[in-house]
Amino acid sequence: MIQIKNLTLRRGVKIVLKDASVTLNPGEKVGLVGRNGAGKSSLFSLIAGRLQADAGDFDMPAKWRIGQVAQDMPETDQPATDYVLDGDLPLAEAKAVLALAEASEDGHAIGDAYVGLEHAGAFDAPARAQALLLGLGFRTDQLDAPVNSFSGGWRMRLQLARALMCPADLLLLDEPTNHLDLDALVWLENWLKKYEGLMIVISHDRVFLDAITKVTVHLDAATLNRYGANYSGFEEMRAERMEQQQAAFGKQQEKIAHLQKFIDRFKAKASKAKQAQSRVKALDRMVKLGPVLMDAEFDFEFRQPQSLPNPMLTMRELICGYPNLVEGEPPVAIVRHVTRSVMAGQRIGILGANGQGKSTLVKTIAHALAPLGGEFTEGKGLTVGYFAQQELDLLSEDDTPMQRMIRLAREMGSGSSEGREQDLRNFLGQFRFVGDMVNQTVGTLSGGERARLVMATIVWQKPNLLLLDEPTNHLDLNTREALSIALNEFEGTVMLVSHDRSLLREVCDEFWLVTSGGVSPFDGDLDDYQKWLLDVSRANARGLPAPPVPGYVKPAAAAAEPARAAPPAATAKAVARATASAASTPSTYRRDERKQGAQSRGQAANLSRPLRTEVTQIDSRMEVLGGERKTLEAQLAGGKLSGADIAENGRRLNHIAAELAQLEERWLALQTEIEAITADGAA
């Protein structure tokens, strides 16, 4: 186990821990939480042996092997699988023993070395390494690609795979989800649930923490407090503890006031001097309780958009991609044939594995990339607020927050009152840029501070369409909560790419799936998406076709096709049989055949009656929805609605469109069943 007793740890002049104590047991899965800058990573460095305690005791079994994600970016031409294999330290040690035995030409030593290799799992190690890579989102053609050929985010995934490859007694994970998409995140959760050692994880993803941890250690005010629950349980237990502490503090203050009142009243009277003196001693002996101090809450809001065009934008056969780096070669298309409309008030979550084109789609809508083909039409008055996955894509390292805001105010033509430096300073203060921080260069800001600065520039622009590509990567839990609240109160449209399932659940009411080079609606919530991902994984493992995307509906022209198409094959065969029979059967038998046919048709009618009833109900519902849609569209065209009403109409139109698509799909399925029953009856 790990035991920390009365430990003090300093980083420079800052006290990270003071008289802190906690015990962590083998096999526990622990979430280490606390505000940014509290010292969580410093505690990791202490456990890993990179820092030494200034006072107190730290005890951990000397033989424990530690697995952790290296923070340095790997620079090597080594193949990806081999790089991950090197993370298996017992295997590396067994290979070294074999090399020494072979060099000494000692037969017995060589035999023992091969036994050691078998115990280290050498024979299935490449398969295990590749399973880790595939689970974290790498393609099969990337398994032997050189490490240097991958981007920074993918190299960090390689570091994570390398850490997971090691059969460790203690696993330290510092923000392991930052470079993962939802597909890889779901896989990682399942992998960590099966891990048998002691695991300590730092994360700002509450859903991830709830899924994999059973213990929470809170680092606050240089102390460590252990809670026997996941993150949600920790929040409830901490709130109850703080309420009790505040009540105890209040009672003690009342007691102190009572004692002090007696002392002040009777200290000068000889007859009461002894009693007064005893109360002075009681006050001195009393262990003073401090008031409960909460972390400062962070909140902000998006300004009301000046207009809400509807639709916001329309895409027809849009092709998104990148220009080819090889001169003379055609551009590289990532997402093709996107035909979608974005309405006022929609809250769209964009799902899909890394590399499928989520960011490419968002960049194209934000004009960071030019479309490669198709049509892209924007509504009049569209103002886009774009948050890029890499904040430095939108900021200059040499800029300061104040310089960035002054330039933005000038670009937007802000008047003298709104663009004054003091007004900008006050505005930046809302995003925790106070004092000299407004003049600190962007290159020296933390990831969370840069993210807040980008958010400040977006808020200033009063957008009506928010394009957010992984906005929470560097935000702590308080800031994520503030972002969720602000997005829910925003009157415009939101398109969100994120691996933060809590944010997606709280903000989005519909999802688009980017996969296989296209974009389709996903009918369901995140639980349905995770189930679909698991179904896809099982199908791939068995070599079966991938299951269909839930809720995918063919375009209107294609959906209407079955109504105009030739009869189903079963019906055509039945007609052919009936025709042939009529031509060849003697007249004496035709009466009985007609009687049997009538009976069959009657049975078919009885079987299909419930289906026809449901078809009638669907027709009625579609007619009602069509009328409501016309009314809403007429109201929007009238131009007399308030911003909130426009947003609400947009949301309702979106729900109507989704329900109509489902009804149309069900109608077609019913018609197919009815035709099959009719065909059997005719046979």
mmCIF file of N, CA and C in Angstrom, residues 2 111 334 352 417 469 508:
data_model
loop_
_atom_site.group_PDB
_atom_site.id
_atom_site.type_symbol
_atom_site.label_atom_id
_atom_site.label_comp_id
_atom_site.label_asym_id
_atom_site.label_seq_id
_atom_site.Cartn_x
_atom_site.Cartn_y
_atom_site.Cartn_z
ATOM 1 N N ILE A 2 0.249 2.388 -0.294
ATOM 2 C CA ILE A 2 0.929 3.683 -0.216
ATOM 3 C C ILE A 2 0.444 4.388 1.045
ATOM 4 N N GLY A 111 18.453 -21.728 -21.928
ATOM 5 C CA GLY A 111 17.186 -22.401 -21.648
ATOM 6 C C GLY A 111 16.380 -21.667 -20.599
ATOM 7 N N ILE A 334 -11.810 14.519 -47.321
ATOM 8 C CA ILE A 334 -12.010 13.741 -46.099
ATOM 9 C C ILE A 334 -13.488 13.394 -45.902
ATOM 10 N N GLY A 352 -17.918 10.778 -33.821
ATOM 11 C CA GLY A 352 -17.108 10.074 -34.808
ATOM 12 C C GLY A 352 -15.695 9.867 -34.301
ATOM 13 N N SER A 417 -16.582 53.934 -26.007
ATOM 14 C CA SER A 417 -16.966 53.523 -24.660
ATOM 15 C C SER A 417 -16.728 52.035 -24.446
ATOM 16 N N ASP A 469 -14.714 23.008 -31.063
ATOM 17 C CA ASP A 469 -13.967 21.781 -31.326
ATOM 18 C C ASP A 469 -13.103 21.453 -30.112
ATOM 19 N N CYS A 508 -26.413 19.085 -25.843
ATOM 20 C CA CYS A 508 -26.903 18.690 -27.178
ATOM 21 C C CYS A 508 -28.210 17.912 -27.102
#
